[in-house]
XYZ file of N, CA and C in Angstrom:
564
model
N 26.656 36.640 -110.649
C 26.060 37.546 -109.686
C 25.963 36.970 -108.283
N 26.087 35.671 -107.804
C 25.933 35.003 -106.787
C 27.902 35.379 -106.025
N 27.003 35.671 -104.392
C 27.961 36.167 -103.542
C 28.170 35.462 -102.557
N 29.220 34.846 -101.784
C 29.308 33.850 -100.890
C 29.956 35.289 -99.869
N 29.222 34.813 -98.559
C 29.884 35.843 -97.515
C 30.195 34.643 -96.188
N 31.376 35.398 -96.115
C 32.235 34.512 -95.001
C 32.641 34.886 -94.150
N 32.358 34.602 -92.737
C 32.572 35.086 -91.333
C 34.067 34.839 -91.362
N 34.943 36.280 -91.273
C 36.276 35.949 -90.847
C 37.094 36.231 -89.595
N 36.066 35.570 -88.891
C 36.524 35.526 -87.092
C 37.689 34.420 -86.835
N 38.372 34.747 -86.321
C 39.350 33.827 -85.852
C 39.509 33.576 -84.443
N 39.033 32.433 -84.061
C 39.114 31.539 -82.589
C 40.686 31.919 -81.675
N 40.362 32.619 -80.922
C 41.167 32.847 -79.941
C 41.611 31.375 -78.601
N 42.681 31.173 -78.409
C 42.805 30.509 -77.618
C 42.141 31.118 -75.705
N 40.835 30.821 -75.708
C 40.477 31.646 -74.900
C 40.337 31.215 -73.641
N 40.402 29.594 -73.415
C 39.977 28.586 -72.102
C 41.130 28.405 -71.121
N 41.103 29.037 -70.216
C 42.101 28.853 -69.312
C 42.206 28.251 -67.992
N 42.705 27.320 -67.875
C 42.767 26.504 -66.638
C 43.965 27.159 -65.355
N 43.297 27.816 -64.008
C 44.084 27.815 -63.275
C 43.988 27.588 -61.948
N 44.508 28.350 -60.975
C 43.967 28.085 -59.764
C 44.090 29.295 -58.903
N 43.274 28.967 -57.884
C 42.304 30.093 -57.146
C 43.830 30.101 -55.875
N 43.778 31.112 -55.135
C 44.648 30.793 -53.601
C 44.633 29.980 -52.627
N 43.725 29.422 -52.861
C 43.099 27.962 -51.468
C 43.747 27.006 -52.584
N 44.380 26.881 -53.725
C 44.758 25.690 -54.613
C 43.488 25.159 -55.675
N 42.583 25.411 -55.323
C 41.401 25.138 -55.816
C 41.499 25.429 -57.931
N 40.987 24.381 -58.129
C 41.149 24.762 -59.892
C 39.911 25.527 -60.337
N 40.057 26.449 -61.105
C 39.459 27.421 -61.648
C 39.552 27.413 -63.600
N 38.565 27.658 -64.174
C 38.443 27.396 -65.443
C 37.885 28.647 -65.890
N 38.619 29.580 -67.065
C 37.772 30.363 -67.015
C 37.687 30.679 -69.094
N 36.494 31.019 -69.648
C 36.700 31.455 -70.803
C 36.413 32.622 -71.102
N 37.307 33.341 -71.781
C 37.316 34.667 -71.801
C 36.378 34.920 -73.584
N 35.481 35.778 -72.923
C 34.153 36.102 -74.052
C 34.634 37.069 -74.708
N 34.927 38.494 -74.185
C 34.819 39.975 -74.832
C 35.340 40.733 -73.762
N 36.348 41.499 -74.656
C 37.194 42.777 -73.972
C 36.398 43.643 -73.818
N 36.234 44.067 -72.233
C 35.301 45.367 -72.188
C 36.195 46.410 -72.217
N 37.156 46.267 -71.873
C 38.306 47.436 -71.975
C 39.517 46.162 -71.965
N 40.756 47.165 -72.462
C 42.247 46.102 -72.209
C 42.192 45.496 -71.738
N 42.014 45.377 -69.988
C 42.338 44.328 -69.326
C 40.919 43.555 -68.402
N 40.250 44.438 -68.830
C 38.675 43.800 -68.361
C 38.359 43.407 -69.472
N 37.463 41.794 -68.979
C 37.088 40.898 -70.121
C 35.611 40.790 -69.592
N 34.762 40.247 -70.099
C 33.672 39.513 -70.003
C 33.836 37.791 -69.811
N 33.994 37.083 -68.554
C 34.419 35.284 -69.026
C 33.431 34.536 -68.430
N 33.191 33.339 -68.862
C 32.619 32.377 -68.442
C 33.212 31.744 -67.476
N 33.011 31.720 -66.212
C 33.924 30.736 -65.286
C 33.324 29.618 -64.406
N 34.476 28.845 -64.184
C 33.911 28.004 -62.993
C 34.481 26.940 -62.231
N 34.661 26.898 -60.968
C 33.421 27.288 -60.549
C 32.875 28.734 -59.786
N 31.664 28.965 -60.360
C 31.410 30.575 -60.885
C 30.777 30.506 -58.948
N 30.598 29.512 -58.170
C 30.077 29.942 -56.998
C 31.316 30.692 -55.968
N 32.843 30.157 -56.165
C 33.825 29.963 -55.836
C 34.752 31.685 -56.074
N 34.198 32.345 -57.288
C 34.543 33.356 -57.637
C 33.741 34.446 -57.663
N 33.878 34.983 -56.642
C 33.214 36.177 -56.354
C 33.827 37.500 -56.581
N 33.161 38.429 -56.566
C 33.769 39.781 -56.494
C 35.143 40.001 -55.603
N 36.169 40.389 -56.118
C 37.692 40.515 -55.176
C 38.063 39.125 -55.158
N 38.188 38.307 -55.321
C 38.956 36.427 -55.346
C 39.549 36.930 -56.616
N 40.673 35.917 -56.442
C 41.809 36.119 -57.763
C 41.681 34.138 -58.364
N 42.214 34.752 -59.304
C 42.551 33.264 -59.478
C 44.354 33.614 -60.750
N 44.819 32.600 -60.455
C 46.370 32.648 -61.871
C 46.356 31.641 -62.653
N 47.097 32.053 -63.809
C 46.755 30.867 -64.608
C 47.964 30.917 -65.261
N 48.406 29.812 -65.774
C 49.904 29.638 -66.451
C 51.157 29.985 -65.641
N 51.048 29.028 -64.018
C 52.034 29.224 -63.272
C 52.306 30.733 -62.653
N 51.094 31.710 -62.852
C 51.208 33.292 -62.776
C 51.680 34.201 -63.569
N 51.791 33.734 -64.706
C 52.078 34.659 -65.800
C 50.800 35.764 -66.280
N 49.429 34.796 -65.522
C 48.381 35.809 -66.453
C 47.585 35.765 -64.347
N 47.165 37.115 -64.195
C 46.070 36.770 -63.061
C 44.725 37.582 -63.033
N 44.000 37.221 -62.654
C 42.429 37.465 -62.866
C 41.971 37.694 -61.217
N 41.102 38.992 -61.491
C 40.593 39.514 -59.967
C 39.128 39.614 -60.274
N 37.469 39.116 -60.277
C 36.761 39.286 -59.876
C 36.165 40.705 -60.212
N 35.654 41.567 -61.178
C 35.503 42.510 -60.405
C 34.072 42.922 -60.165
N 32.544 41.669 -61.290
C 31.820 41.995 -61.039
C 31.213 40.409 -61.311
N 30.357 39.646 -60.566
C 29.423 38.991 -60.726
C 28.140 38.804 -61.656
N 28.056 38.423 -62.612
C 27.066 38.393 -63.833
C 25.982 37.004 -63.225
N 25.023 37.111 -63.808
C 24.253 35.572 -63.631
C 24.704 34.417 -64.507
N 24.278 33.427 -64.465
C 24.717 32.161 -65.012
C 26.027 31.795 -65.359
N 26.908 32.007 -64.265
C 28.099 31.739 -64.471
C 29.350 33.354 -65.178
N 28.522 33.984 -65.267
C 29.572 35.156 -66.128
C 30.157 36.074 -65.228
N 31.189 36.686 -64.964
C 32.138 36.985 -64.264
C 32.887 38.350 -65.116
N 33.187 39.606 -64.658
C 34.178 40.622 -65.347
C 35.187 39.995 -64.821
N 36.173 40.276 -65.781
C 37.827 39.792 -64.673
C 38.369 40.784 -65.415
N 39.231 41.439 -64.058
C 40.306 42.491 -64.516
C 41.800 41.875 -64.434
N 42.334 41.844 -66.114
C 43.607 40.893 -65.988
C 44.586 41.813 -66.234
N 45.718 41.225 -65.176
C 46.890 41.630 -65.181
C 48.219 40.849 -65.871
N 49.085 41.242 -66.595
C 50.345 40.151 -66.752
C 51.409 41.064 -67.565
N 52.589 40.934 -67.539
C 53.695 41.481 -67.439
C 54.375 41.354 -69.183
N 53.344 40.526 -70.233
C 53.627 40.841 -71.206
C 52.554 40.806 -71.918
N 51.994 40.953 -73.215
C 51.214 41.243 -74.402
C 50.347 39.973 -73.901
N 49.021 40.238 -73.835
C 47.909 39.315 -73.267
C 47.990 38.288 -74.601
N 47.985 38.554 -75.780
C 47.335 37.635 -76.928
C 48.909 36.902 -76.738
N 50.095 37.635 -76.690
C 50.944 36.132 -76.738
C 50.538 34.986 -75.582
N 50.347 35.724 -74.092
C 50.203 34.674 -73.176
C 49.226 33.948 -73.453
N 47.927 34.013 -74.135
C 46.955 33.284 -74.172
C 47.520 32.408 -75.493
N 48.431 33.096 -76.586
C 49.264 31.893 -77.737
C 49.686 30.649 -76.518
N 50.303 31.235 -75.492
C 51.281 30.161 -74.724
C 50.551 29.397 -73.637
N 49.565 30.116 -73.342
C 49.137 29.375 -71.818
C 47.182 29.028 -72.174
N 46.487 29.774 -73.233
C 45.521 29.338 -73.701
C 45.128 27.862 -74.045
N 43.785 27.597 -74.144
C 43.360 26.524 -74.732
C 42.269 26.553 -76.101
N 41.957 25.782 -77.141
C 41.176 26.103 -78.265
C 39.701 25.992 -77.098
N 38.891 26.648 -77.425
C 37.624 26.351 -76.691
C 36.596 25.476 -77.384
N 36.499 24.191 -77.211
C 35.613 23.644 -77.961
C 34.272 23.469 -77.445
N 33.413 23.102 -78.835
C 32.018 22.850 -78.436
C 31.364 21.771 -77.516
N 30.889 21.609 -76.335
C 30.391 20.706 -75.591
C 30.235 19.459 -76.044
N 29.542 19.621 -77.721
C 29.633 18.160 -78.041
C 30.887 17.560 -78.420
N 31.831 17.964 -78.371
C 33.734 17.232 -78.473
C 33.684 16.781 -77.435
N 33.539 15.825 -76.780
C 33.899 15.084 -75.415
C 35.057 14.449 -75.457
N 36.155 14.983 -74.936
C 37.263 14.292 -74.616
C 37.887 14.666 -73.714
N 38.578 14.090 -72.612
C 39.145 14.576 -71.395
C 40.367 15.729 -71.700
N 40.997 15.432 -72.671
C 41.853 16.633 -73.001
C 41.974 16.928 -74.449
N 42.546 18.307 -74.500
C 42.328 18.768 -76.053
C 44.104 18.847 -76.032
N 43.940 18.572 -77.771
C 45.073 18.281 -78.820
C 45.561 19.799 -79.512
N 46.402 18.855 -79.552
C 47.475 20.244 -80.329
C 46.814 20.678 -81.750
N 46.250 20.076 -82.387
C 45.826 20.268 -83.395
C 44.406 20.865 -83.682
N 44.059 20.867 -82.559
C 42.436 21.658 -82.776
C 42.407 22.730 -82.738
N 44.261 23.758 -82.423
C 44.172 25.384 -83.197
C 43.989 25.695 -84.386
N 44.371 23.737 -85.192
C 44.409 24.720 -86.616
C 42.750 23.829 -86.967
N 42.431 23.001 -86.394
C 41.232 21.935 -87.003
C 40.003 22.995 -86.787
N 40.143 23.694 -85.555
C 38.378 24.780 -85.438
C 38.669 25.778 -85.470
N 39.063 26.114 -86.855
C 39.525 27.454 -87.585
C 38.844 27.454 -89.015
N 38.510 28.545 -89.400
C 38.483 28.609 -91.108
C 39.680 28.609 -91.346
N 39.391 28.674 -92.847
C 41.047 28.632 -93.851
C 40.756 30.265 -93.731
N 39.560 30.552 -93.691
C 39.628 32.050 -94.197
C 39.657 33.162 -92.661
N 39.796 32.746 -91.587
C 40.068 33.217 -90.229
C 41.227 34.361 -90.330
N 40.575 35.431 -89.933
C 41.695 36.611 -90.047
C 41.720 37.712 -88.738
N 40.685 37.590 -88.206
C 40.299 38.859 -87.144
C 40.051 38.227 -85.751
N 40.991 37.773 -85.058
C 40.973 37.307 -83.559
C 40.314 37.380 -82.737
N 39.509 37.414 -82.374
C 38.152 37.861 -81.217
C 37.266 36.638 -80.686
N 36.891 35.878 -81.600
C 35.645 34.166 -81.461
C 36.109 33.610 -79.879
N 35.011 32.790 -80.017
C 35.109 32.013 -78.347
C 35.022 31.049 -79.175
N 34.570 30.411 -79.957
C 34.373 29.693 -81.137
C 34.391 29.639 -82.330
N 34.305 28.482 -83.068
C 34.297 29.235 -84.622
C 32.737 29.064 -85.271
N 32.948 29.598 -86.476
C 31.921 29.146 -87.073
C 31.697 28.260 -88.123
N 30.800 27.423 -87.300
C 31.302 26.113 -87.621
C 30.790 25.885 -89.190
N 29.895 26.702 -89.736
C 29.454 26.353 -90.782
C 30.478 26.625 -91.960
N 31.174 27.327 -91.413
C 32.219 27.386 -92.658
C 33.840 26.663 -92.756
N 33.149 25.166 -91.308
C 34.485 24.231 -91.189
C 35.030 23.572 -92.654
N 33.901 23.026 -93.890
C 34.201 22.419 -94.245
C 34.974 22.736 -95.531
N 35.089 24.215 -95.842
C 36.001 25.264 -96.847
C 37.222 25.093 -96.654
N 37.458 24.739 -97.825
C 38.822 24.708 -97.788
C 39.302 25.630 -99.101
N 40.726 25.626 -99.368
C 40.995 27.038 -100.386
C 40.629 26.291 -101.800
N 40.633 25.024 -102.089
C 40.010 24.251 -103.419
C 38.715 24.622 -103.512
N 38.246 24.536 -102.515
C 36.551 24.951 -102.679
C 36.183 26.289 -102.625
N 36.889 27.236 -101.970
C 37.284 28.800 -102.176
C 37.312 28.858 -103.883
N 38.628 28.704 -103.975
C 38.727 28.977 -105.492
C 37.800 28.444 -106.364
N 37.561 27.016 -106.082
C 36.206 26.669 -107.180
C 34.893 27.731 -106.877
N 34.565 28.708 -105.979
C 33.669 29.182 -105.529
C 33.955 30.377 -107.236
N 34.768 30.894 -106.925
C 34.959 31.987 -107.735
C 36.067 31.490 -109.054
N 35.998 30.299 -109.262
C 35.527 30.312 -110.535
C 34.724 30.268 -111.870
N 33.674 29.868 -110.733
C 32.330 30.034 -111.489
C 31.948 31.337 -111.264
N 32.504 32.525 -111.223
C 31.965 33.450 -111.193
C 31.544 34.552 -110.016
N 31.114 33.547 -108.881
C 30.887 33.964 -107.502
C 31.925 34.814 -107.081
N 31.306 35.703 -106.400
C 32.158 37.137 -105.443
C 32.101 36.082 -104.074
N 33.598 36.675 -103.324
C 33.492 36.188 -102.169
C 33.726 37.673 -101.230
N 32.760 38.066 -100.100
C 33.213 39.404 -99.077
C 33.012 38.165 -98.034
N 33.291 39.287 -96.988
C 33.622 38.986 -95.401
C 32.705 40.073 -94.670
N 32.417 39.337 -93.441
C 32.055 40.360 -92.156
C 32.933 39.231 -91.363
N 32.655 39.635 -90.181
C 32.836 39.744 -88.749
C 31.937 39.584 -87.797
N 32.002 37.960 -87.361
C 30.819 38.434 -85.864
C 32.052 37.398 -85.155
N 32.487 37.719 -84.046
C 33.275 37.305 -83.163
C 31.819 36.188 -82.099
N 32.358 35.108 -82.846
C 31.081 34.326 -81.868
C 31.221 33.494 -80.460
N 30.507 33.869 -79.789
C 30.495 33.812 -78.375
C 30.033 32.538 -77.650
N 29.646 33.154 -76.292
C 28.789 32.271 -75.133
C 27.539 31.592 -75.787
N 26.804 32.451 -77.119
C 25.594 32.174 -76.973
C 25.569 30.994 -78.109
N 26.642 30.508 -78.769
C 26.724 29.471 -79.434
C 26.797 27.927 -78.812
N 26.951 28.239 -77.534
C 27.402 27.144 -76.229
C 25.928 26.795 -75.676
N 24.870 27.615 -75.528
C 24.305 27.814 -74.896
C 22.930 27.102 -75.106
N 22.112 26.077 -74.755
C 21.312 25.169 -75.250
C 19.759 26.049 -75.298
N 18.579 26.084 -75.806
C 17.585 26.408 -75.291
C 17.116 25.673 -74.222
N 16.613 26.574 -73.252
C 16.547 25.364 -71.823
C 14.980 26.257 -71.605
N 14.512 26.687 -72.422
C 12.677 27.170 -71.811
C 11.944 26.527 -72.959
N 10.524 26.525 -72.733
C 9.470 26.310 -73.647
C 9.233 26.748 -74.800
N 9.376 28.109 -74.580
C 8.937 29.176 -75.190
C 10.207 29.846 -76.048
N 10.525 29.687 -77.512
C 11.939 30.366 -77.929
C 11.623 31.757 -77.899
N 10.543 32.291 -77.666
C 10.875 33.798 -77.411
C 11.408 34.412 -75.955
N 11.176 33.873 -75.307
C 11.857 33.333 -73.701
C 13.312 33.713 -73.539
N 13.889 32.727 -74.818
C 15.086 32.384 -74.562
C 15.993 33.843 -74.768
N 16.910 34.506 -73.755
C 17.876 35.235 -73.827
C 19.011 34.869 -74.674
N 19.564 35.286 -75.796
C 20.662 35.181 -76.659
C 21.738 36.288 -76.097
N 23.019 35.722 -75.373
C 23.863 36.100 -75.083
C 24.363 37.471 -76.838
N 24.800 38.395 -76.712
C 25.152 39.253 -77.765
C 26.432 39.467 -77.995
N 27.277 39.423 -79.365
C 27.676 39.119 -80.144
C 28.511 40.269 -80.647
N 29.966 40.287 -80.859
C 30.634 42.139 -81.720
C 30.191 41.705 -83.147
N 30.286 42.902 -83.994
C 30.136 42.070 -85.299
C 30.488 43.431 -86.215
N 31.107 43.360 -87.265
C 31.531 44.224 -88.514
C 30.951 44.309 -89.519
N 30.605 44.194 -90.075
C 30.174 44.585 -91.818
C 30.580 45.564 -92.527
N 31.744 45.450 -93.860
C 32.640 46.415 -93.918
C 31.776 47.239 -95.293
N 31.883 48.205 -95.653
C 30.695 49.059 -96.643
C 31.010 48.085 -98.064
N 32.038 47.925 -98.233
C 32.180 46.767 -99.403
C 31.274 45.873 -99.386
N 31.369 45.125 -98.261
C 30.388 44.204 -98.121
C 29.128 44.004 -98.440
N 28.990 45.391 -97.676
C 27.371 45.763 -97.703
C 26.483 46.387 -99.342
N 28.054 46.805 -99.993
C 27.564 46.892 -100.983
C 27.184 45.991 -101.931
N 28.086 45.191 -101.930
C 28.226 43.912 -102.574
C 26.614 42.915 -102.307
């Protein structure tokens, strides 16, 4: 009767390094599609990008215009590029890792290292990390003892990045989150 449920978000290559028209480098991570080509991103530097400033990224294959100013760094960008956004971000993306990975540059291998085995639905700014250490041996041993395995969906965001920085945890604003739960699931 015991049910294991597993977030099957899959980490988008979402961190993009480019530069502004003065040459200036620009970093931006893309959170949530508000529409096609409007995103929700984390950027910076977020003083540097204002409403109408562009910035390109991947030699100009992908470009980003400003179109609304958020607080603490968050930015709409309306993106433009001349082929299928999820391949350019396959080609010109970065894995977005967690603050505590300190290393001056990221590896080829951390598309497949901060992923589930069970990652199916593209959307995350991150993964979730609690289900790094599954692998399909431990999958299958799950349900051979019997255990059901379902899935939801929460495409996890900014607010996994995000430290408590007040006194008070009722204080604290939690950036919000897409999320699925499929009726199977829920039945289950």
């Amino acid at each position: 009767g015991d049910l294991l449920v597993l977030n099957d978000t899959r980490v988008i290559p979402a961190r993009l390094i480019g530069r502004r028209p003065t040459g200036g480098r620009v970093e931006a991570l893309l959170l949530q599609p508000l529409e096609p080509d409007l995103w929700e991103a984390l950027v910076r530097p977020a003083a540097r990008m204002r409403p109408g400033q562009t910035a390109d990224f991947g030699d100009g294959r992908l470009n980003a215009r400003v179109v609304e100013a958020l607080p603490g760094g968050l930015r709409i960008l309306r993106l433009s590029c001349d082929e299928p956004l999820e391949d350019i971000l396959e080609q010109i993306g970065q894995t977005p890792l967690p603050p505590y990975i300190k290393r001056p540059e990221p590896r080829p291998e951390d598309r497949g290292r901060y992923q589930t085995v069970y990652a199916a639905r593209p959307g995350a700014a991150a993964a979730p990390t609690a289900g790094l250490h599954f692998d399909a041996a431990a999958l299958a041993a799950v349900e051979s003892v019997g255990a059901s395995i379902a899935h939801v969906t929460l495409h996890v965001g900014l607010g996994t990045f995000q430290p408590v920085s007040v006194d008070t945890v009722e204080e604290h604003e939690i950036h919000s989150e897409w999320c699925s739960i499929p009726d199977q699931t829920a039945g289950a």
